[in-house]
Amino acid sequence: MNKFVKIAIALVICLTVGYSASLVTRPSIETWYVMLEKPVFNPPNWIFMPVWTVLYILMAVAAALVWDRIKENIEEVKKALLFFIIQLILNSIWSYLFFGLKNPMLALIEIVLLWLMIYETYLKFIKINKTAGYLLIPYLAWVAFATVLNASIWWLNK
C-alpha cells in the first residue's frame, strides 16, 4: 500500500471521528452552550469547525507518515499508532462529555488526559518521522487552549 492510500485511509478515519463528534456537539451549540457564561477569550462558534477540520487533516497525515514506516520498525510504529488511536478515541469522548452530557467538569478531567496522550503520541511520532511529530504541534497547542477554555467555562458556571 503506498503512502497516499495510507493518507486517504487515515483521513477517512480522522474526519469520521470529527464528524461523529459534531453530531453530539451541534444540538447543544445553540441551546445549552449559548446559555453558558464564557471567558472573554472564547472564540466565536464559527471558528471551531475549520480549526478542527485542519487539525484532523494534520493528524491523519501524521499518522499516515508514521504508518508508512512500519516495515522499518514494526514494533515502534505499532506502539505509536496505538497511542494515536487512543488519543483519537479520547478526542471524540470529550465532545460527548462536554456537549452530550453537558458536564464541563468531567470534560475538563478528560481533556487533561487527552492532552497527555497527544503529547505521548507526539513523542512517539517524532522518533519515527520528524514531520509527523511536527504536524501534531498545532493539535497540542489547540487542545492546550481548549483545556484552558474548558476550565474557564467550568469555573464560570459551577
JSON list of C-alpha atoms in Angstrom, two decimals:
[
{"chain": "A", "resi": 1, "resn": "MET", "atom": "CA", "xyz": [0.00, 0.00, 0.00]},
{"chain": "A", "resi": 2, "resn": "ASN", "atom": "CA", "xyz": [1.52, 3.34, -0.95]},
{"chain": "A", "resi": 3, "resn": "LYS", "atom": "CA", "xyz": [1.76, 6.46, 1.20]},
{"chain": "A", "resi": 4, "resn": "PHE", "atom": "CA", "xyz": [-1.17, 8.22, -0.49]},
{"chain": "A", "resi": 5, "resn": "VAL", "atom": "CA", "xyz": [-3.55, 5.34, 0.15]},
{"chain": "A", "resi": 6, "resn": "LYS", "atom": "CA", "xyz": [-2.47, 5.37, 3.80]},
{"chain": "A", "resi": 7, "resn": "ILE", "atom": "CA", "xyz": [-3.11, 9.13, 3.95]},
{"chain": "A", "resi": 8, "resn": "ALA", "atom": "CA", "xyz": [-6.56, 8.62, 2.41]},
{"chain": "A", "resi": 9, "resn": "ILE", "atom": "CA", "xyz": [-7.45, 5.88, 4.92]},
{"chain": "A", "resi": 10, "resn": "ALA", "atom": "CA", "xyz": [-6.19, 7.98, 7.84]},
{"chain": "A", "resi": 11, "resn": "LEU", "atom": "CA", "xyz": [-8.15, 10.99, 6.54]},
{"chain": "A", "resi": 12, "resn": "VAL", "atom": "CA", "xyz": [-11.37, 8.98, 6.39]},
{"chain": "A", "resi": 13, "resn": "ILE", "atom": "CA", "xyz": [-10.83, 7.72, 9.95]},
{"chain": "A", "resi": 14, "resn": "CYS", "atom": "CA", "xyz": [-9.93, 11.12, 11.44]},
{"chain": "A", "resi": 15, "resn": "LEU", "atom": "CA", "xyz": [-12.64, 13.05, 9.61]},
{"chain": "A", "resi": 16, "resn": "THR", "atom": "CA", "xyz": [-15.21, 10.41, 10.58]},
{"chain": "A", "resi": 17, "resn": "VAL", "atom": "CA", "xyz": [-14.25, 10.87, 14.23]},
{"chain": "A", "resi": 18, "resn": "GLY", "atom": "CA", "xyz": [-14.59, 14.63, 13.80]},
{"chain": "A", "resi": 19, "resn": "TYR", "atom": "CA", "xyz": [-17.95, 14.28, 12.11]},
{"chain": "A", "resi": 20, "resn": "SER", "atom": "CA", "xyz": [-19.27, 11.94, 14.80]},
{"chain": "A", "resi": 21, "resn": "ALA", "atom": "CA", "xyz": [-18.16, 14.40, 17.49]},
{"chain": "A", "resi": 22, "resn": "SER", "atom": "CA", "xyz": [-20.02, 17.16, 15.64]},
{"chain": "A", "resi": 23, "resn": "LEU", "atom": "CA", "xyz": [-23.25, 15.14, 15.81]},
{"chain": "A", "resi": 24, "resn": "VAL", "atom": "CA", "xyz": [-23.10, 15.40, 19.61]},
{"chain": "A", "resi": 25, "resn": "THR", "atom": "CA", "xyz": [-21.87, 18.99, 19.58]},
{"chain": "A", "resi": 26, "resn": "ARG", "atom": "CA", "xyz": [-24.23, 20.67, 17.12]},
{"chain": "A", "resi": 27, "resn": "PRO", "atom": "CA", "xyz": [-27.50, 20.20, 19.02]},
{"chain": "A", "resi": 28, "resn": "SER", "atom": "CA", "xyz": [-26.02, 21.82, 22.15]},
{"chain": "A", "resi": 29, "resn": "ILE", "atom": "CA", "xyz": [-24.34, 24.79, 20.47]},
{"chain": "A", "resi": 30, "resn": "GLU", "atom": "CA", "xyz": [-27.49, 26.88, 20.07]},
{"chain": "A", "resi": 31, "resn": "THR", "atom": "CA", "xyz": [-29.28, 25.62, 23.17]},
{"chain": "A", "resi": 32, "resn": "TRP", "atom": "CA", "xyz": [-27.14, 24.73, 26.18]},
{"chain": "A", "resi": 33, "resn": "TYR", "atom": "CA", "xyz": [-23.77, 26.20, 25.13]},
{"chain": "A", "resi": 34, "resn": "VAL", "atom": "CA", "xyz": [-25.18, 29.62, 24.26]},
{"chain": "A", "resi": 35, "resn": "MET", "atom": "CA", "xyz": [-26.56, 29.93, 27.80]},
{"chain": "A", "resi": 36, "resn": "LEU", "atom": "CA", "xyz": [-23.18, 29.34, 29.46]},
{"chain": "A", "resi": 37, "resn": "GLU", "atom": "CA", "xyz": [-21.06, 32.15, 30.79]},
{"chain": "A", "resi": 38, "resn": "LYS", "atom": "CA", "xyz": [-17.83, 32.15, 28.82]},
{"chain": "A", "resi": 39, "resn": "PRO", "atom": "CA", "xyz": [-14.45, 33.88, 29.28]},
{"chain": "A", "resi": 40, "resn": "VAL", "atom": "CA", "xyz": [-13.59, 36.95, 27.23]},
{"chain": "A", "resi": 41, "resn": "PHE", "atom": "CA", "xyz": [-11.11, 34.94, 25.15]},
{"chain": "A", "resi": 42, "resn": "ASN", "atom": "CA", "xyz": [-13.78, 32.47, 23.99]},
{"chain": "A", "resi": 43, "resn": "PRO", "atom": "CA", "xyz": [-13.56, 32.31, 20.17]},
{"chain": "A", "resi": 44, "resn": "PRO", "atom": "CA", "xyz": [-16.68, 32.73, 18.05]},
{"chain": "A", "resi": 45, "resn": "ASN", "atom": "CA", "xyz": [-18.52, 29.47, 17.41]},
{"chain": "A", "resi": 46, "resn": "TRP", "atom": "CA", "xyz": [-17.85, 29.52, 13.66]},
{"chain": "A", "resi": 47, "resn": "ILE", "atom": "CA", "xyz": [-14.07, 29.15, 14.19]},
{"chain": "A", "resi": 48, "resn": "PHE", "atom": "CA", "xyz": [-14.23, 25.67, 15.72]},
{"chain": "A", "resi": 49, "resn": "MET", "atom": "CA", "xyz": [-15.26, 23.71, 12.62]},
{"chain": "A", "resi": 50, "resn": "PRO", "atom": "CA", "xyz": [-12.49, 24.98, 10.30]},
{"chain": "A", "resi": 51, "resn": "VAL", "atom": "CA", "xyz": [-9.85, 24.69, 13.01]},
{"chain": "A", "resi": 52, "resn": "TRP", "atom": "CA", "xyz": [-10.83, 21.12, 13.87]},
{"chain": "A", "resi": 53, "resn": "THR", "atom": "CA", "xyz": [-11.03, 20.17, 10.20]},
{"chain": "A", "resi": 54, "resn": "VAL", "atom": "CA", "xyz": [-7.44, 21.35, 9.64]},
{"chain": "A", "resi": 55, "resn": "LEU", "atom": "CA", "xyz": [-6.30, 19.58, 12.82]},
{"chain": "A", "resi": 56, "resn": "TYR", "atom": "CA", "xyz": [-7.92, 16.29, 11.79]},
{"chain": "A", "resi": 57, "resn": "ILE", "atom": "CA", "xyz": [-6.22, 16.56, 8.39]},
{"chain": "A", "resi": 58, "resn": "LEU", "atom": "CA", "xyz": [-2.83, 17.21, 10.03]},
{"chain": "A", "resi": 59, "resn": "MET", "atom": "CA", "xyz": [-3.39, 14.29, 12.41]},
{"chain": "A", "resi": 60, "resn": "ALA", "atom": "CA", "xyz": [-4.26, 12.00, 9.52]},
{"chain": "A", "resi": 61, "resn": "VAL", "atom": "CA", "xyz": [-1.18, 12.95, 7.52]},
{"chain": "A", "resi": 62, "resn": "ALA", "atom": "CA", "xyz": [0.99, 12.48, 10.63]},
{"chain": "A", "resi": 63, "resn": "ALA", "atom": "CA", "xyz": [-0.47, 9.04, 11.30]},
{"chain": "A", "resi": 64, "resn": "ALA", "atom": "CA", "xyz": [-0.01, 8.01, 7.67]},
{"chain": "A", "resi": 65, "resn": "LEU", "atom": "CA", "xyz": [3.63, 9.15, 7.67]},
{"chain": "A", "resi": 66, "resn": "VAL", "atom": "CA", "xyz": [4.27, 7.01, 10.75]},
{"chain": "A", "resi": 67, "resn": "TRP", "atom": "CA", "xyz": [2.30, 4.09, 9.30]},
{"chain": "A", "resi": 68, "resn": "ASP", "atom": "CA", "xyz": [4.41, 4.37, 6.15]},
{"chain": "A", "resi": 69, "resn": "ARG", "atom": "CA", "xyz": [7.49, 3.45, 8.23]},
{"chain": "A", "resi": 70, "resn": "ILE", "atom": "CA", "xyz": [6.02, 0.17, 9.51]},
{"chain": "A", "resi": 71, "resn": "LYS", "atom": "CA", "xyz": [8.45, -2.01, 7.54]},
{"chain": "A", "resi": 72, "resn": "GLU", "atom": "CA", "xyz": [11.44, -0.22, 9.08]},
{"chain": "A", "resi": 73, "resn": "ASN", "atom": "CA", "xyz": [10.38, -0.57, 12.72]},
{"chain": "A", "resi": 74, "resn": "ILE", "atom": "CA", "xyz": [7.21, -2.56, 13.18]},
{"chain": "A", "resi": 75, "resn": "GLU", "atom": "CA", "xyz": [7.09, -2.55, 16.99]},
{"chain": "A", "resi": 76, "resn": "GLU", "atom": "CA", "xyz": [7.69, 1.20, 17.42]},
{"chain": "A", "resi": 77, "resn": "VAL", "atom": "CA", "xyz": [5.22, 2.07, 14.66]},
{"chain": "A", "resi": 78, "resn": "LYS", "atom": "CA", "xyz": [2.54, -0.22, 16.10]},
{"chain": "A", "resi": 79, "resn": "LYS", "atom": "CA", "xyz": [3.02, 1.32, 19.55]},
{"chain": "A", "resi": 80, "resn": "ALA", "atom": "CA", "xyz": [2.91, 4.87, 18.14]},
{"chain": "A", "resi": 81, "resn": "LEU", "atom": "CA", "xyz": [-0.27, 4.13, 16.19]},
{"chain": "A", "resi": 82, "resn": "LEU", "atom": "CA", "xyz": [-1.87, 2.57, 19.27]},
{"chain": "A", "resi": 83, "resn": "PHE", "atom": "CA", "xyz": [-1.24, 5.81, 21.16]},
{"chain": "A", "resi": 84, "resn": "PHE", "atom": "CA", "xyz": [-2.67, 7.71, 18.18]},
{"chain": "A", "resi": 85, "resn": "ILE", "atom": "CA", "xyz": [-5.84, 5.61, 18.23]},
{"chain": "A", "resi": 86, "resn": "ILE", "atom": "CA", "xyz": [-6.24, 6.05, 21.99]},
{"chain": "A", "resi": 87, "resn": "GLN", "atom": "CA", "xyz": [-5.92, 9.84, 21.74]},
{"chain": "A", "resi": 88, "resn": "LEU", "atom": "CA", "xyz": [-8.37, 9.85, 18.83]},
{"chain": "A", "resi": 89, "resn": "ILE", "atom": "CA", "xyz": [-10.91, 7.95, 20.97]},
{"chain": "A", "resi": 90, "resn": "LEU", "atom": "CA", "xyz": [-10.33, 10.37, 23.86]},
{"chain": "A", "resi": 91, "resn": "ASN", "atom": "CA", "xyz": [-10.80, 13.24, 21.42]},
{"chain": "A", "resi": 92, "resn": "SER", "atom": "CA", "xyz": [-14.27, 12.01, 20.49]},
{"chain": "A", "resi": 93, "resn": "ILE", "atom": "CA", "xyz": [-15.22, 11.23, 24.10]},
{"chain": "A", "resi": 94, "resn": "TRP", "atom": "CA", "xyz": [-14.60, 14.87, 25.10]},
{"chain": "A", "resi": 95, "resn": "SER", "atom": "CA", "xyz": [-17.43, 16.10, 22.86]},
{"chain": "A", "resi": 96, "resn": "TYR", "atom": "CA", "xyz": [-19.79, 13.57, 24.41]},
{"chain": "A", "resi": 97, "resn": "LEU", "atom": "CA", "xyz": [-18.83, 14.60, 27.96]},
{"chain": "A", "resi": 98, "resn": "PHE", "atom": "CA", "xyz": [-18.92, 18.35, 27.37]},
{"chain": "A", "resi": 99, "resn": "PHE", "atom": "CA", "xyz": [-21.78, 18.74, 24.88]},
{"chain": "A", "resi": 100, "resn": "GLY", "atom": "CA", "xyz": [-23.65, 15.46, 25.21]},
{"chain": "A", "resi": 101, "resn": "LEU", "atom": "CA", "xyz": [-23.66, 15.12, 29.00]},
{"chain": "A", "resi": 102, "resn": "LYS", "atom": "CA", "xyz": [-23.28, 18.90, 29.44]},
{"chain": "A", "resi": 103, "resn": "ASN", "atom": "CA", "xyz": [-20.62, 18.23, 32.09]},
{"chain": "A", "resi": 104, "resn": "PRO", "atom": "CA", "xyz": [-17.69, 20.68, 31.81]},
{"chain": "A", "resi": 105, "resn": "MET", "atom": "CA", "xyz": [-16.02, 19.31, 34.95]},
{"chain": "A", "resi": 106, "resn": "LEU", "atom": "CA", "xyz": [-15.88, 15.73, 33.69]},
{"chain": "A", "resi": 107, "resn": "ALA", "atom": "CA", "xyz": [-14.83, 17.01, 30.26]},
{"chain": "A", "resi": 108, "resn": "LEU", "atom": "CA", "xyz": [-12.03, 19.00, 31.92]},
{"chain": "A", "resi": 109, "resn": "ILE", "atom": "CA", "xyz": [-10.63, 15.90, 33.61]},
{"chain": "A", "resi": 110, "resn": "GLU", "atom": "CA", "xyz": [-10.85, 14.02, 30.32]},
{"chain": "A", "resi": 111, "resn": "ILE", "atom": "CA", "xyz": [-9.23, 16.78, 28.22]},
{"chain": "A", "resi": 112, "resn": "VAL", "atom": "CA", "xyz": [-6.20, 16.78, 30.51]},
{"chain": "A", "resi": 113, "resn": "LEU", "atom": "CA", "xyz": [-5.86, 13.05, 29.83]},
{"chain": "A", "resi": 114, "resn": "LEU", "atom": "CA", "xyz": [-6.35, 13.75, 26.13]},
{"chain": "A", "resi": 115, "resn": "TRP", "atom": "CA", "xyz": [-3.56, 16.35, 26.08]},
{"chain": "A", "resi": 116, "resn": "LEU", "atom": "CA", "xyz": [-1.20, 13.98, 27.87]},
{"chain": "A", "resi": 117, "resn": "MET", "atom": "CA", "xyz": [-1.99, 11.23, 25.38]},
{"chain": "A", "resi": 118, "resn": "ILE", "atom": "CA", "xyz": [-1.45, 13.61, 22.44]},
{"chain": "A", "resi": 119, "resn": "TYR", "atom": "CA", "xyz": [1.90, 14.55, 23.95]},
{"chain": "A", "resi": 120, "resn": "GLU", "atom": "CA", "xyz": [2.88, 10.88, 24.27]},
{"chain": "A", "resi": 121, "resn": "THR", "atom": "CA", "xyz": [1.79, 10.34, 20.67]},
{"chain": "A", "resi": 122, "resn": "TYR", "atom": "CA", "xyz": [3.92, 13.32, 19.61]},
{"chain": "A", "resi": 123, "resn": "LEU", "atom": "CA", "xyz": [6.96, 11.86, 21.43]},
{"chain": "A", "resi": 124, "resn": "LYS", "atom": "CA", "xyz": [6.48, 8.52, 19.69]},
{"chain": "A", "resi": 125, "resn": "PHE", "atom": "CA", "xyz": [5.82, 10.06, 16.26]},
{"chain": "A", "resi": 126, "resn": "ILE", "atom": "CA", "xyz": [8.83, 12.41, 16.35]},
{"chain": "A", "resi": 127, "resn": "LYS", "atom": "CA", "xyz": [11.17, 9.43, 16.88]},
{"chain": "A", "resi": 128, "resn": "ILE", "atom": "CA", "xyz": [9.78, 7.67, 13.82]},
{"chain": "A", "resi": 129, "resn": "ASN", "atom": "CA", "xyz": [9.20, 10.62, 11.48]},
{"chain": "A", "resi": 130, "resn": "LYS", "atom": "CA", "xyz": [10.05, 14.20, 12.46]},
{"chain": "A", "resi": 131, "resn": "THR", "atom": "CA", "xyz": [7.48, 15.69, 10.08]},
{"chain": "A", "resi": 132, "resn": "ALA", "atom": "CA", "xyz": [4.76, 13.53, 11.62]},
{"chain": "A", "resi": 133, "resn": "GLY", "atom": "CA", "xyz": [5.71, 14.80, 15.07]},
{"chain": "A", "resi": 134, "resn": "TYR", "atom": "CA", "xyz": [5.74, 18.42, 13.92]},
{"chain": "A", "resi": 135, "resn": "LEU", "atom": "CA", "xyz": [2.29, 18.00, 12.38]},
{"chain": "A", "resi": 136, "resn": "LEU", "atom": "CA", "xyz": [0.90, 17.27, 15.87]},
{"chain": "A", "resi": 137, "resn": "ILE", "atom": "CA", "xyz": [2.20, 20.54, 17.37]},
{"chain": "A", "resi": 138, "resn": "PRO", "atom": "CA", "xyz": [-0.82, 22.66, 16.27]},
{"chain": "A", "resi": 139, "resn": "TYR", "atom": "CA", "xyz": [-3.09, 19.96, 17.75]},
{"chain": "A", "resi": 140, "resn": "LEU", "atom": "CA", "xyz": [-1.18, 20.04, 21.04]},
{"chain": "A", "resi": 141, "resn": "ALA", "atom": "CA", "xyz": [-1.43, 23.84, 21.12]},
{"chain": "A", "resi": 142, "resn": "TRP", "atom": "CA", "xyz": [-5.15, 23.88, 20.30]},
{"chain": "A", "resi": 143, "resn": "VAL", "atom": "CA", "xyz": [-6.01, 21.25, 22.90]},
{"chain": "A", "resi": 144, "resn": "ALA", "atom": "CA", "xyz": [-3.95, 23.21, 25.47]},
{"chain": "A", "resi": 145, "resn": "PHE", "atom": "CA", "xyz": [-6.05, 26.27, 24.62]},
{"chain": "A", "resi": 146, "resn": "ALA", "atom": "CA", "xyz": [-9.23, 24.17, 24.72]},
{"chain": "A", "resi": 147, "resn": "THR", "atom": "CA", "xyz": [-8.22, 22.91, 28.17]},
{"chain": "A", "resi": 148, "resn": "VAL", "atom": "CA", "xyz": [-7.92, 26.48, 29.47]},
{"chain": "A", "resi": 149, "resn": "LEU", "atom": "CA", "xyz": [-11.23, 27.35, 27.81]},
{"chain": "A", "resi": 150, "resn": "ASN", "atom": "CA", "xyz": [-12.92, 24.26, 29.27]},
{"chain": "A", "resi": 151, "resn": "ALA", "atom": "CA", "xyz": [-11.56, 25.07, 32.75]},
{"chain": "A", "resi": 152, "resn": "SER", "atom": "CA", "xyz": [-12.74, 28.66, 32.46]},
{"chain": "A", "resi": 153, "resn": "ILE", "atom": "CA", "xyz": [-16.23, 27.64, 31.38]},
{"chain": "A", "resi": 154, "resn": "TRP", "atom": "CA", "xyz": [-16.43, 25.15, 34.23]},
{"chain": "A", "resi": 155, "resn": "TRP", "atom": "CA", "xyz": [-15.23, 27.78, 36.72]},
{"chain": "A", "resi": 156, "resn": "LEU", "atom": "CA", "xyz": [-17.63, 30.47, 35.49]},
{"chain": "A", "resi": 157, "resn": "ASN", "atom": "CA", "xyz": [-20.63, 28.14, 35.53]},
{"chain": "A", "resi": 158, "resn": "LYS", "atom": "CA", "xyz": [-20.09, 25.96, 38.60]}
]
